[in-house]
CSV table of C-alpha atoms and ligand atoms in Angstrom, one decimal:
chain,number,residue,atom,x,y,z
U,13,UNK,CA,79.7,54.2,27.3
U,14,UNK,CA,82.9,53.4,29.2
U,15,UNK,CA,83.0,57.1,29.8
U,16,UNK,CA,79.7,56.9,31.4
U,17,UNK,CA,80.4,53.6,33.6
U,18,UNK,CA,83.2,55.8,34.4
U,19,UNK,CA,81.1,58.8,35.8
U,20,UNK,CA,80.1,57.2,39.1
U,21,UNK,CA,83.3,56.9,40.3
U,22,UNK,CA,84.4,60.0,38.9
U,23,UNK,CA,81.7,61.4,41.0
U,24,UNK,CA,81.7,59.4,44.1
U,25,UNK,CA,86.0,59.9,44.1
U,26,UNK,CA,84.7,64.2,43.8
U,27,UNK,CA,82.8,63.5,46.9
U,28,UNK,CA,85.2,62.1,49.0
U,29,UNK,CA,87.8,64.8,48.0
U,30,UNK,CA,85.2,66.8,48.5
U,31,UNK,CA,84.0,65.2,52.5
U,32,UNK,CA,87.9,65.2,53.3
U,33,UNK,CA,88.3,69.0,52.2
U,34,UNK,CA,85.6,69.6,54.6
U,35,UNK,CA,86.7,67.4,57.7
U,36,UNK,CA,90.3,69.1,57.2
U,37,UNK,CA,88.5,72.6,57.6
U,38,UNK,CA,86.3,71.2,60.6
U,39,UNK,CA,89.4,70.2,62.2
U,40,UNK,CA,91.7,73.1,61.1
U,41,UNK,CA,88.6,74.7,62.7
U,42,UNK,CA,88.7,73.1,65.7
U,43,UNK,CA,92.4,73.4,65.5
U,44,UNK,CA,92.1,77.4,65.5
U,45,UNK,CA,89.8,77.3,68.5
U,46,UNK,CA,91.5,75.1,70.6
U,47,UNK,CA,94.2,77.1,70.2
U,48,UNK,CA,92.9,80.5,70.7
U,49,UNK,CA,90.8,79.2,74.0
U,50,UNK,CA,94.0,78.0,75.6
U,51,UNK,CA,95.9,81.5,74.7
U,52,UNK,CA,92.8,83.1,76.2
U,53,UNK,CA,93.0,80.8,79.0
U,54,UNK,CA,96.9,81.4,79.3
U,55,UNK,CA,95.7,85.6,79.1
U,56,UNK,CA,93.6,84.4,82.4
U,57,UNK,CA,96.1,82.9,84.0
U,58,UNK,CA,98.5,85.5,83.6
U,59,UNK,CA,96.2,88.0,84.8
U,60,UNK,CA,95.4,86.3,87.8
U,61,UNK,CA,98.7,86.2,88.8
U,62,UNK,CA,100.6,89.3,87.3
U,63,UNK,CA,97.3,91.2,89.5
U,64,UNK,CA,96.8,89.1,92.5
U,65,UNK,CA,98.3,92.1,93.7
U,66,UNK,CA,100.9,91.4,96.6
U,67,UNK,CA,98.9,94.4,99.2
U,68,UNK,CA,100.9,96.3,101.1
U,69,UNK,CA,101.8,100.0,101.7
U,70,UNK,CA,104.8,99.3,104.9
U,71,UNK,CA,107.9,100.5,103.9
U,72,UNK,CA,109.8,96.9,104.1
U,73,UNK,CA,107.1,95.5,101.5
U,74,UNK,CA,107.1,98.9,99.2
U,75,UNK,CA,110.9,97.7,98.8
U,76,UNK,CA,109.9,94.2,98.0
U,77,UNK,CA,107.8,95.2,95.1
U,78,UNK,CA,110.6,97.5,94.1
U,79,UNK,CA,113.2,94.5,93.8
U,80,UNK,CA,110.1,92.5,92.0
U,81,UNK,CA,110.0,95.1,89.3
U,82,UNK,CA,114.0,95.6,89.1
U,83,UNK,CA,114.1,91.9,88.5
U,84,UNK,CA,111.2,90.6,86.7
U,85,UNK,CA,112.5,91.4,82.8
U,86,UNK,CA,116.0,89.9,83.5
U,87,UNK,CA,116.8,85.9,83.7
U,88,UNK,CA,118.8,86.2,87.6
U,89,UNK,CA,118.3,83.6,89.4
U,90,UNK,CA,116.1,84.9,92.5
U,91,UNK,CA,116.1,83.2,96.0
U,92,UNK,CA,113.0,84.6,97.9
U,93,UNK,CA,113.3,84.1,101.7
U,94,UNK,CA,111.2,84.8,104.3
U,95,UNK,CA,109.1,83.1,107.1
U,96,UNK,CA,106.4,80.8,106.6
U,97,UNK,CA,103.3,82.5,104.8
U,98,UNK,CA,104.5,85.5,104.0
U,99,UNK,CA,104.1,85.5,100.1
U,100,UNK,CA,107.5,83.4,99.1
U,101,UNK,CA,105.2,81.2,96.2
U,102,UNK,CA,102.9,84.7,95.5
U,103,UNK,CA,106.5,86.9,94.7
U,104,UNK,CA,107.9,83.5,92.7
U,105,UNK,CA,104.7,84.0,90.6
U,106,UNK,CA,104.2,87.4,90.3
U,107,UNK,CA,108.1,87.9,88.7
U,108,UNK,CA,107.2,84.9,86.5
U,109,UNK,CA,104.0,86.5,85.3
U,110,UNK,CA,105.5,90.0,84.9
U,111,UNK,CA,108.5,88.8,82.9
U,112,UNK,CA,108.4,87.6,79.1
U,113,UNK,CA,108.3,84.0,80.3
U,114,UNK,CA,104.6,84.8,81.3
U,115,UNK,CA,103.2,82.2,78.3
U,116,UNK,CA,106.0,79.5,79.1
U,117,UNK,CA,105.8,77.5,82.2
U,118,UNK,CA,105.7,77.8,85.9
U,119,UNK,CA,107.0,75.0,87.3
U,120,UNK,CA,106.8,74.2,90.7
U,121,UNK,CA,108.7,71.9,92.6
U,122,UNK,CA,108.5,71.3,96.7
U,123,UNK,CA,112.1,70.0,97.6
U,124,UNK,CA,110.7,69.2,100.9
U,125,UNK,CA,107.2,67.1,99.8
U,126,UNK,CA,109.5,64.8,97.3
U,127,UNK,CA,111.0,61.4,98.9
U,128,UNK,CA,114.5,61.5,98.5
U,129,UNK,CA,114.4,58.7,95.8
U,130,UNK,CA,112.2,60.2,93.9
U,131,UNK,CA,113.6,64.1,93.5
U,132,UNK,CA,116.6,63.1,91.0
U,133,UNK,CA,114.1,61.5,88.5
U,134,UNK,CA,111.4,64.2,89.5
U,135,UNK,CA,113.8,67.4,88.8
U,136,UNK,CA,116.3,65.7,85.6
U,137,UNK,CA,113.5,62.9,84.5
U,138,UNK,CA,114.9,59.7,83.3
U,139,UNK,CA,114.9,56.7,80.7
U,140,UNK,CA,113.1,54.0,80.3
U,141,UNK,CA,114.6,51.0,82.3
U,142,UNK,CA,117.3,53.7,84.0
U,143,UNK,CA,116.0,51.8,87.2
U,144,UNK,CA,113.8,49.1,88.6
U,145,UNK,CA,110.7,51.2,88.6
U,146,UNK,CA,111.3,53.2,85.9
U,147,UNK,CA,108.8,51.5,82.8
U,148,UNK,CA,109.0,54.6,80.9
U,149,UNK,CA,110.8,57.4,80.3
U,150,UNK,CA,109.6,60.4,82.3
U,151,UNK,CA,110.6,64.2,81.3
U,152,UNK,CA,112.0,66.1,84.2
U,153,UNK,CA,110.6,68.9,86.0
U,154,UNK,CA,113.4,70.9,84.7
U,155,UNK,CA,112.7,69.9,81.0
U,156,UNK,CA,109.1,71.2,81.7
U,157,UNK,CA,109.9,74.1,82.4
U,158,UNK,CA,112.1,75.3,79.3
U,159,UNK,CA,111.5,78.7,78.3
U,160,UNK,CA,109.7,79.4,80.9
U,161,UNK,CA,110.5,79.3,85.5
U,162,UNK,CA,111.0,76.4,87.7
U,163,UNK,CA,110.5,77.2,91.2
U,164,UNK,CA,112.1,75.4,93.5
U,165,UNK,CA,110.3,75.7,96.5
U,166,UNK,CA,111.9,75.0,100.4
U,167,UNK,CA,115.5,74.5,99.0
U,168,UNK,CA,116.9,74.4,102.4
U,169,UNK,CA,115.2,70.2,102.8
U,170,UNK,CA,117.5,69.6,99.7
U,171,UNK,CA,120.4,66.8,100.4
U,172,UNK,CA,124.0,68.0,99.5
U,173,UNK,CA,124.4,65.1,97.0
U,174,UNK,CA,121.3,66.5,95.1
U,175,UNK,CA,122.8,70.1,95.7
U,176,UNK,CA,126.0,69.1,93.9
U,177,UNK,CA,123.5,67.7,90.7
U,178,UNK,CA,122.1,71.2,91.0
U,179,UNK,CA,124.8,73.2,90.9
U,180,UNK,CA,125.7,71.5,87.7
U,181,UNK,CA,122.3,72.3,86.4
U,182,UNK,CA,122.9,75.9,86.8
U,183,UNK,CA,126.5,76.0,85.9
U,184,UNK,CA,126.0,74.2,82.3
U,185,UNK,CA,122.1,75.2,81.9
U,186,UNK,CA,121.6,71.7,80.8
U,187,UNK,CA,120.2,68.7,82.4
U,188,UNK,CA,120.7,64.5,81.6
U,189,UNK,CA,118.2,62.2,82.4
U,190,UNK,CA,118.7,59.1,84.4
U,191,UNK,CA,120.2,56.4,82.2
U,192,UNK,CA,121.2,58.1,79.4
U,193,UNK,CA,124.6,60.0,78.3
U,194,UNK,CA,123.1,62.4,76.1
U,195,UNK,CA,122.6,66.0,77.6
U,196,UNK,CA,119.8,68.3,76.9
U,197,UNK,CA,120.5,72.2,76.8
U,198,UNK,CA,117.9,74.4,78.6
U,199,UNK,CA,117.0,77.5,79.1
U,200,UNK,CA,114.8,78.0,82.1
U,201,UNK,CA,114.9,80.7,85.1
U,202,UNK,CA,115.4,79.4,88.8
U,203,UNK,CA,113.7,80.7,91.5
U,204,UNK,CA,113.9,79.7,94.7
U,205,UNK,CA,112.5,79.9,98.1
U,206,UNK,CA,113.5,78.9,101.7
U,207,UNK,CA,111.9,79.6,105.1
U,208,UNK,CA,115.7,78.3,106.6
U,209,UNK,CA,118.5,80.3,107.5
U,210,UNK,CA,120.5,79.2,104.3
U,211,UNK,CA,124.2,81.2,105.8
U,212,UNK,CA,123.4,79.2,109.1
U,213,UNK,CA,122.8,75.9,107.1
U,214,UNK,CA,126.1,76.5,105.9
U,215,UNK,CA,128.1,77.1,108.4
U,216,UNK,CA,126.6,73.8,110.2
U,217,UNK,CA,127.7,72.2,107.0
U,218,UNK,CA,124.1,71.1,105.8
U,219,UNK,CA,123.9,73.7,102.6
U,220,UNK,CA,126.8,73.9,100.1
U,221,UNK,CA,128.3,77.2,100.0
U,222,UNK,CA,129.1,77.9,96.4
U,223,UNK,CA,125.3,77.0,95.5
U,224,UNK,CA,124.4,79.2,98.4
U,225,UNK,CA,126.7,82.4,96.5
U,226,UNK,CA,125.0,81.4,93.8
U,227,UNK,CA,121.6,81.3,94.7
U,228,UNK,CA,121.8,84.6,96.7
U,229,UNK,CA,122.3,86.1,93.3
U,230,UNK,CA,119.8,87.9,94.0
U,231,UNK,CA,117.9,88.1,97.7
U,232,UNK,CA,114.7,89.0,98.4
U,233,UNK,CA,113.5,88.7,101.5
U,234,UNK,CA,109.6,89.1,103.1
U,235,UNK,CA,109.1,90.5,106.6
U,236,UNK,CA,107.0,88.8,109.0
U,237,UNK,CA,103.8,90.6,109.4
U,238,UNK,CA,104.0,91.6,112.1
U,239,UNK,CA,106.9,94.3,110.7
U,240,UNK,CA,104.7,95.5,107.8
U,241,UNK,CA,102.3,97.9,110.7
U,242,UNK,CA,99.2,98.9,108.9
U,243,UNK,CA,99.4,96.2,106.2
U,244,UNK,CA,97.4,94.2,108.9
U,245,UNK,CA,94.5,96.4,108.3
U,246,UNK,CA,94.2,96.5,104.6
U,247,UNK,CA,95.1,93.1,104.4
U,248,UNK,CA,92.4,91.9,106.7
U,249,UNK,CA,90.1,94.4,104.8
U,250,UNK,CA,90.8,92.9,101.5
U,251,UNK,CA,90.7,88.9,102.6
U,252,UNK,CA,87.4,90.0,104.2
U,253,UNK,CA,85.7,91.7,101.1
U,254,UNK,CA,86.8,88.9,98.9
U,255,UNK,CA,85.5,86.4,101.6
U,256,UNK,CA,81.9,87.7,101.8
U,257,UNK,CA,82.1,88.4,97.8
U,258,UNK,CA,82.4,85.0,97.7
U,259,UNK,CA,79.9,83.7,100.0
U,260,UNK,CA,77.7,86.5,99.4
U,261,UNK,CA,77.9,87.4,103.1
U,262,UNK,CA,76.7,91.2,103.2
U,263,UNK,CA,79.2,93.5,103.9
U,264,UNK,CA,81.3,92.6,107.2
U,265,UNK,CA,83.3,95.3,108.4
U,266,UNK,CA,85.8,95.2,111.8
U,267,UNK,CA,85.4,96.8,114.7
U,268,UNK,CA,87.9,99.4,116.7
U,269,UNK,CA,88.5,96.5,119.1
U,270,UNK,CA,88.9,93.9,116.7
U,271,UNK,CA,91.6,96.4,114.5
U,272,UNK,CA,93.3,96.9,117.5
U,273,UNK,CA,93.8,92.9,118.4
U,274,UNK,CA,94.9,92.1,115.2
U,275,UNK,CA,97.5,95.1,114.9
U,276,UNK,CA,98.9,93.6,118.3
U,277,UNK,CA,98.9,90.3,117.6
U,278,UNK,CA,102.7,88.3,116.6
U,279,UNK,CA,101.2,86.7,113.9
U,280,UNK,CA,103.6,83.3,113.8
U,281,UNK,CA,101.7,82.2,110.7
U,282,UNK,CA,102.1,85.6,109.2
U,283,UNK,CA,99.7,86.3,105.9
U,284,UNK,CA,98.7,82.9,105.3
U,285,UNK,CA,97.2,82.7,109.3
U,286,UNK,CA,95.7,86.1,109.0
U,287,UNK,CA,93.3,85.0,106.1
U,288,UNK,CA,92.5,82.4,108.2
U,289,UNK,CA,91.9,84.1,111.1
U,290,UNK,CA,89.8,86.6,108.8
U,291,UNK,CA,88.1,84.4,107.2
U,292,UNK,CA,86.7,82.3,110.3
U,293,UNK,CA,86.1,85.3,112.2
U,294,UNK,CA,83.5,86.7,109.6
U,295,UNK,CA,81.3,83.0,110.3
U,296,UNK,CA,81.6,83.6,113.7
U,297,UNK,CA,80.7,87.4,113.5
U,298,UNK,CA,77.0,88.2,114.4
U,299,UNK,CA,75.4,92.1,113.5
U,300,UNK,CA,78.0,92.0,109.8
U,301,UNK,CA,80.8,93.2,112.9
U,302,UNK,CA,83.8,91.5,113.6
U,303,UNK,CA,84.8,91.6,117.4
U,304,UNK,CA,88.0,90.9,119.7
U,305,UNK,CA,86.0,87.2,120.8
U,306,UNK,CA,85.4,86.4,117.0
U,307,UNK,CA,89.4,86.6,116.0
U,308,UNK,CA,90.7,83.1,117.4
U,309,UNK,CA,94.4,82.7,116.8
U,310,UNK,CA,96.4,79.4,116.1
U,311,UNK,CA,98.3,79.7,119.1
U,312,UNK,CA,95.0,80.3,121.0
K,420,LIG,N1,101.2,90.8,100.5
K,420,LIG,C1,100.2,89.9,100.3
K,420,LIG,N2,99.1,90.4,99.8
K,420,LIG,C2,98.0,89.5,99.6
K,420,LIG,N3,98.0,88.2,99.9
K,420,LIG,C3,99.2,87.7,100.4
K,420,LIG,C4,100.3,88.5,100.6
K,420,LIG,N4,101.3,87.7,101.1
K,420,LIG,C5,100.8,86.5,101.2
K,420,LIG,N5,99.5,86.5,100.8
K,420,LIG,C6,98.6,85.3,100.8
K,420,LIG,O1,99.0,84.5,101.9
K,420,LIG,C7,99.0,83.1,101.6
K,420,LIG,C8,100.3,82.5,101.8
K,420,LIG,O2,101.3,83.0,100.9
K,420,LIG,P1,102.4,82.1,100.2
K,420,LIG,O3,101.8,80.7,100.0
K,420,LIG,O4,102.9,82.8,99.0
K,420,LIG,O5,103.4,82.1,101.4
K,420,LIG,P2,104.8,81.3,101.6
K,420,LIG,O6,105.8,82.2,102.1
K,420,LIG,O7,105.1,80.6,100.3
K,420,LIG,O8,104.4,80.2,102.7
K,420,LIG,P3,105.1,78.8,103.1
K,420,LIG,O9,106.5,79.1,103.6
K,420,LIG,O10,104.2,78.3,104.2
K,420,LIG,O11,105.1,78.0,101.9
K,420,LIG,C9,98.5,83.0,100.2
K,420,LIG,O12,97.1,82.8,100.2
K,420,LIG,C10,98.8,84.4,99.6
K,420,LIG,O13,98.0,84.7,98.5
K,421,LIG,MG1,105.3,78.5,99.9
């Protein structure tokens, strides 16, 4: 009899073993999935970026892609310099992508968006209470990015107290947060970028010089456009197919007139105005041809 008053609970204590077996498989399930969706979507990322294929056939830009694939498997620091929109942020990635960091990280920081208050706490992170604002503790850019790249875009706007800090970043490859004594060891590759004369900023004092020996590690520099010759074409070929691809636009093409406009052209806004200029001509285009009138340039 008590063995039979007994049974119900035997049973009913079965059945919840048995529900939580099951909701640990749902969830070691769901675990699995989530897991192997974000390595597919890490696969995506990566080949996005290891293939957004920096285009070019010039001379000066076949040596760029040289230095990218000399460098990409090591952990030098690289400073990438070159004028404004000509593929500083597109090289950063594409050595990140191509190197075994490609799973880890890629941080990006703008020296030159950040207030100046903030870019300590931003790059090392902080403590709780390490400051008025600070109501919790905040990991650091550079903590983000172990094992994998930060990239520390427009280093030229960075103040030389800050540039100090950094130094000491790279020296000792560990960082400490605001408020507390306790150092953390790192291991994260710096690249960095500047559209500034760095040797110039120098000499006027504005840009430490050992930081400057340091970051030059390893130089690669873009040429304006305008240097690169044909490059205009096939570039304003590709940015055109992918722009009526896009908005399924029929097949645009450029005409003689329109190639020669463009190859003349100074290009002060280098890649990043050319799409631009691409892409608006091709709205503007009437008969799927591009002419001279359609290309309006920045600088009119
Ligand atoms: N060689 C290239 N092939 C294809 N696309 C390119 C190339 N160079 C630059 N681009 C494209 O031009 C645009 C500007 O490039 P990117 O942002 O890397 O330039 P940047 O030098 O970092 O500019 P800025 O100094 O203004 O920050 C992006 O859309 C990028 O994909
Ligand atoms: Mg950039």
């Amino acid at each position: 009899m008590r063995h039979t008053e007994r049974e119900p609970d035997y049973i009913i204590k079965n059945d919840n073993a048995l529900i939580n077996l099951e909701n640990s498989v749902k969830s070691l399930c769901k675990h699995v999935m989530l897991r192997q969706e974000n390595e597919h979507l890490k696969d995506l990322v990566i080949d996005r970026n290891k293939y957004e294929t920096i285009l070019g056939n010039s001379t000066p830009v076949m040596k760029v892609l040289r230095l990218i694939q000399k460098v990409e498997k090591s952990n030098i620091m690289v400073l990438v310099t070159g004028q404004s929109g000509t593929g500083k942020e597109l090289v950063a990635k594409s050595i990140h992508y191509n190197s075994p960091r490609a799973r880890k990280p890629f941080v990006t920081v703008n020296m030159g968006a950040i207030p100046e208050d903030l870019i300590e706490s931003e790059l090392f992170g902080h403590e709780k209470g390490a400051f008025t604002d600070a109501r919790d503790r905040r990991i650091g850019k550079f903590e983000e990015a172990n094992e994998g790249t930060i990239f520390l875009d427009e280093i030229g706007e960075m103040d030389l107290m800050l540039q100090t800090k950094l130094l000491r970043v790279l020296q000792e490859k560990e960082v400490t947060r605001i408020g507390s004594n306790k150092s953390i060891k790192l291991d994260v590759r710096v690249i960095a970028a500047t559209n500034k004369n760095l040797a110039q900023e120098v000499k006027e004092g504005k840009f430490r010089e050992d930081l400057f020996y340091r970051l030059q590690g390893f130089l690669i520099h873009l040429p304006p456009l305008f240097e690169r010759g044909d490059d205009v074409v096939l570039l304003s070929k590709s940015f055109l197919t992918d722009f009526c691809k896009e908005n399924r636009m029929g097949n645009i093409t450029l005409s003689k007139e329109a190639v020669k406009f463009l190859m003349d052209y100074k290009w002060p806004g280098n890649v990043r105005e050319l799409k631009a200029v691409i892409e608006r001509a091709a709205i503007m285009s009437e008969n799927l041809t591009i002419q001279p009138e359609d290309l309006i340039f920045a600088n009119g």
